[in-house]
Every structure is written in C-alpha cells, then in structure tokens.
Amino acid sequence: MISVTHFQAHDGTFAERAGAALAALAQRPGYLRGSLARNTDDPDAWVLVTEWENVGSYRRALGGFEVKMVATPLLAEALDVPSSFESLVEAAPGGVLEERASDREPNA
C-alpha cells in the first residue's frame, strides 16, 4: 500500500515538520519505506510518500501516539486529493513485472 500525500507549503518550517512526521511514521510496524519530495518547478509543492505492508498497517500507524502528536497535525494540512493506493504491479530493475491481487477483490 502506498500513501502519496500532497502539500502546498508556504512556511519555512514545513520540511523540518514533514521530516519529523516521516520519522514518526517510520517507527510504526508495517512501514516499508518513505520519502519527502519537493516539486522541481514549484518550491512550495511537496509530497510525503510512504509504503506499507498493507492497508491495515498504515491505518494502525495513524493511531500511534507519536504519529498522533507529530504527523497528524501535518497531515491535516494536506491537499484534499486521493492519497492511498494499492500497489498492484511492480517492476524490478530490468523490467520484470510482479503482479499482486487486490485486497479489495474477493478471493477466488
């Protein structure tokens, strides 16, 4: 599961606050990786990208004390666009594709 949260940041403290939020999320079970990125053309446009074992681990992470104290206030500033996505196809270097079943589809 991938979370891509978009921000339009106009203050000089955003990168520091977002870094702290990423660090808090990274401590939670089920966290796989994450990054904070700034748009190359608009210095106020940012994304916080995290990858999780599954939707449940992401949702449980949001309930952690440190996340509530550090990340939740930042996430409240996010732009109102879809942010959570299932990873259904991945490509390793060299182009080998790995497909995954959706958690949303009933098992056959």
PDB file of C-alpha atoms in Angstrom:
ATOM      1  CA  MET A   1       0.000   0.000   0.000  1.00  0.00           C
ATOM      2  CA  ILE A   2       1.342   3.408  -0.951  1.00  0.00           C
ATOM      3  CA  SER A   3       0.360   6.736   0.549  1.00  0.00           C
ATOM      4  CA  VAL A   4       1.122   9.845  -1.518  1.00  0.00           C
ATOM      5  CA  THR A   5       0.117  12.936   0.448  1.00  0.00           C
ATOM      6  CA  HIS A   6       0.317  16.299  -1.356  1.00  0.00           C
ATOM      7  CA  PHE A   7       1.080  19.609   0.328  1.00  0.00           C
ATOM      8  CA  GLN A   8       1.297  23.245  -0.709  1.00  0.00           C
ATOM      9  CA  ALA A   9       3.703  24.623   1.893  1.00  0.00           C
ATOM     10  CA  HIS A  10       4.231  28.347   2.337  1.00  0.00           C
ATOM     11  CA  ASP A  11       6.263  28.425   5.531  1.00  0.00           C
ATOM     12  CA  GLY A  12       9.934  27.827   6.190  1.00  0.00           C
ATOM     13  CA  THR A  13       9.301  25.109   8.780  1.00  0.00           C
ATOM     14  CA  PHE A  14       7.498  22.644   6.501  1.00  0.00           C
ATOM     15  CA  ALA A  15      10.486  20.446   5.568  1.00  0.00           C
ATOM     16  CA  GLU A  16      11.520  20.090   9.211  1.00  0.00           C
ATOM     17  CA  ARG A  17       7.975  19.269  10.364  1.00  0.00           C
ATOM     18  CA  ALA A  18       7.450  16.840   7.489  1.00  0.00           C
ATOM     19  CA  GLY A  19      10.766  15.144   8.243  1.00  0.00           C
ATOM     20  CA  ALA A  20       9.690  14.653  11.841  1.00  0.00           C
ATOM     21  CA  ALA A  21       6.360  13.225  10.652  1.00  0.00           C
ATOM     22  CA  LEU A  22       8.170  10.815   8.328  1.00  0.00           C
ATOM     23  CA  ALA A  23      10.453   9.712  11.171  1.00  0.00           C
ATOM     24  CA  ALA A  24       7.428   9.042  13.401  1.00  0.00           C
ATOM     25  CA  LEU A  25       5.712   7.007  10.696  1.00  0.00           C
ATOM     26  CA  ALA A  26       8.922   5.061  10.023  1.00  0.00           C
ATOM     27  CA  GLN A  27       8.850   3.718  13.596  1.00  0.00           C
ATOM     28  CA  ARG A  28       5.490   2.004  13.128  1.00  0.00           C
ATOM     29  CA  PRO A  29       5.058  -1.712  12.395  1.00  0.00           C
ATOM     30  CA  GLY A  30       4.375  -2.427   8.727  1.00  0.00           C
ATOM     31  CA  TYR A  31       6.305   0.600   7.447  1.00  0.00           C
ATOM     32  CA  LEU A  32       8.486  -0.353   4.459  1.00  0.00           C
ATOM     33  CA  ARG A  33       9.959   2.923   3.177  1.00  0.00           C
ATOM     34  CA  GLY A  34       9.214   6.586   2.695  1.00  0.00           C
ATOM     35  CA  SER A  35      10.435   9.893   1.354  1.00  0.00           C
ATOM     36  CA  LEU A  36       9.695  13.590   1.387  1.00  0.00           C
ATOM     37  CA  ALA A  37       9.990  15.218  -2.029  1.00  0.00           C
ATOM     38  CA  ARG A  38       9.677  18.757  -3.370  1.00  0.00           C
ATOM     39  CA  ASN A  39       8.437  19.606  -6.850  1.00  0.00           C
ATOM     40  CA  THR A  40      11.221  20.625  -9.220  1.00  0.00           C
ATOM     41  CA  ASP A  41       9.239  23.567 -10.646  1.00  0.00           C
ATOM     42  CA  ASP A  42       7.193  24.781  -7.661  1.00  0.00           C
ATOM     43  CA  PRO A  43       9.222  25.019  -4.432  1.00  0.00           C
ATOM     44  CA  ASP A  44       6.008  25.134  -2.371  1.00  0.00           C
ATOM     45  CA  ALA A  45       4.656  21.808  -3.745  1.00  0.00           C
ATOM     46  CA  TRP A  46       5.658  18.751  -1.699  1.00  0.00           C
ATOM     47  CA  VAL A  47       4.690  15.092  -1.386  1.00  0.00           C
ATOM     48  CA  LEU A  48       5.149  12.723   1.521  1.00  0.00           C
ATOM     49  CA  VAL A  49       5.341   9.194   0.105  1.00  0.00           C
ATOM     50  CA  THR A  50       5.227   6.128   2.341  1.00  0.00           C
ATOM     51  CA  GLU A  51       4.915   2.453   1.532  1.00  0.00           C
ATOM     52  CA  TRP A  52       3.321  -0.072   3.888  1.00  0.00           C
ATOM     53  CA  GLU A  53       2.900  -3.839   4.097  1.00  0.00           C
ATOM     54  CA  ASN A  54      -0.880  -3.423   3.791  1.00  0.00           C
ATOM     55  CA  VAL A  55      -3.732  -1.005   4.398  1.00  0.00           C
ATOM     56  CA  GLY A  56      -4.214  -2.232   7.959  1.00  0.00           C
ATOM     57  CA  SER A  57      -0.640  -1.444   8.976  1.00  0.00           C
ATOM     58  CA  TYR A  58      -0.992   2.090   7.578  1.00  0.00           C
ATOM     59  CA  ARG A  59      -4.266   2.700   9.385  1.00  0.00           C
ATOM     60  CA  ARG A  60      -2.901   1.300  12.654  1.00  0.00           C
ATOM     61  CA  ALA A  61       0.186   3.502  12.275  1.00  0.00           C
ATOM     62  CA  LEU A  62      -2.010   6.584  12.229  1.00  0.00           C
ATOM     63  CA  GLY A  63      -3.270   5.629  15.695  1.00  0.00           C
ATOM     64  CA  GLY A  64       0.187   5.514  17.293  1.00  0.00           C
ATOM     65  CA  PHE A  65       0.840   8.135  19.990  1.00  0.00           C
ATOM     66  CA  GLU A  66       3.944   9.657  18.359  1.00  0.00           C
ATOM     67  CA  VAL A  67       2.199   9.769  14.971  1.00  0.00           C
ATOM     68  CA  LYS A  68      -0.815  11.497  16.515  1.00  0.00           C
ATOM     69  CA  MET A  69       1.435  14.077  18.149  1.00  0.00           C
ATOM     70  CA  VAL A  70       3.827  14.750  15.231  1.00  0.00           C
ATOM     71  CA  ALA A  71       2.377  13.521  11.925  1.00  0.00           C
ATOM     72  CA  THR A  72      -1.366  14.105  12.328  1.00  0.00           C
ATOM     73  CA  PRO A  73      -1.087  17.917  12.591  1.00  0.00           C
ATOM     74  CA  LEU A  74       0.991  17.920   9.394  1.00  0.00           C
ATOM     75  CA  LEU A  75      -1.383  15.533   7.600  1.00  0.00           C
ATOM     76  CA  ALA A  76      -4.244  17.900   8.454  1.00  0.00           C
ATOM     77  CA  GLU A  77      -2.541  20.442   6.142  1.00  0.00           C
ATOM     78  CA  ALA A  78      -2.579  18.055   3.160  1.00  0.00           C
ATOM     79  CA  LEU A  79      -4.363  18.927  -0.062  1.00  0.00           C
ATOM     80  CA  ASP A  80      -7.734  17.228  -0.429  1.00  0.00           C
ATOM     81  CA  VAL A  81      -6.847  14.695  -3.131  1.00  0.00           C
ATOM     82  CA  PRO A  82      -6.788  10.875  -3.041  1.00  0.00           C
ATOM     83  CA  SER A  83      -3.667   9.723  -1.223  1.00  0.00           C
ATOM     84  CA  SER A  84      -3.820   5.963  -0.582  1.00  0.00           C
ATOM     85  CA  PHE A  85      -3.212   3.458  -3.350  1.00  0.00           C
ATOM     86  CA  GLU A  86      -2.814  -0.313  -3.664  1.00  0.00           C
ATOM     87  CA  SER A  87       0.346  -1.409  -5.408  1.00  0.00           C
ATOM     88  CA  LEU A  88      -0.891  -3.954  -7.969  1.00  0.00           C
ATOM     89  CA  VAL A  89       2.081  -4.165 -10.362  1.00  0.00           C
ATOM     90  CA  GLU A  90       5.758  -3.549  -9.598  1.00  0.00           C
ATOM     91  CA  ALA A  91       8.746  -3.593 -11.920  1.00  0.00           C
ATOM     92  CA  ALA A  92      12.197  -4.519 -10.677  1.00  0.00           C
ATOM     93  CA  PRO A  93      15.293  -3.170 -12.442  1.00  0.00           C
ATOM     94  CA  GLY A  94      15.459  -4.937 -15.788  1.00  0.00           C
ATOM     95  CA  GLY A  95      11.707  -4.739 -16.317  1.00  0.00           C
ATOM     96  CA  VAL A  96      10.479  -7.932 -14.636  1.00  0.00           C
ATOM     97  CA  LEU A  97       6.879  -7.336 -13.556  1.00  0.00           C
ATOM     98  CA  GLU A  98       5.356  -8.686 -10.369  1.00  0.00           C
ATOM     99  CA  GLU A  99       1.563  -8.575 -10.124  1.00  0.00           C
ATOM    100  CA  ARG A 100      -0.377  -8.677  -6.883  1.00  0.00           C
ATOM    101  CA  ALA A 101      -4.016  -9.389  -6.148  1.00  0.00           C
ATOM    102  CA  SER A 102      -6.099  -6.547  -4.789  1.00  0.00           C
ATOM    103  CA  ASP A 103      -7.042  -6.558  -1.112  1.00  0.00           C
ATOM    104  CA  ARG A 104     -10.380  -5.174  -2.251  1.00  0.00           C
ATOM    105  CA  GLU A 105     -11.300  -8.092  -4.509  1.00  0.00           C
ATOM    106  CA  PRO A 106     -12.825 -11.283  -3.104  1.00  0.00           C
ATOM    107  CA  ASN A 107     -10.511 -14.285  -3.212  1.00  0.00           C
ATOM    108  CA  ALA A 108     -11.383 -16.763  -5.932  1.00  0.00           C
TER     109      ALA A 108
END
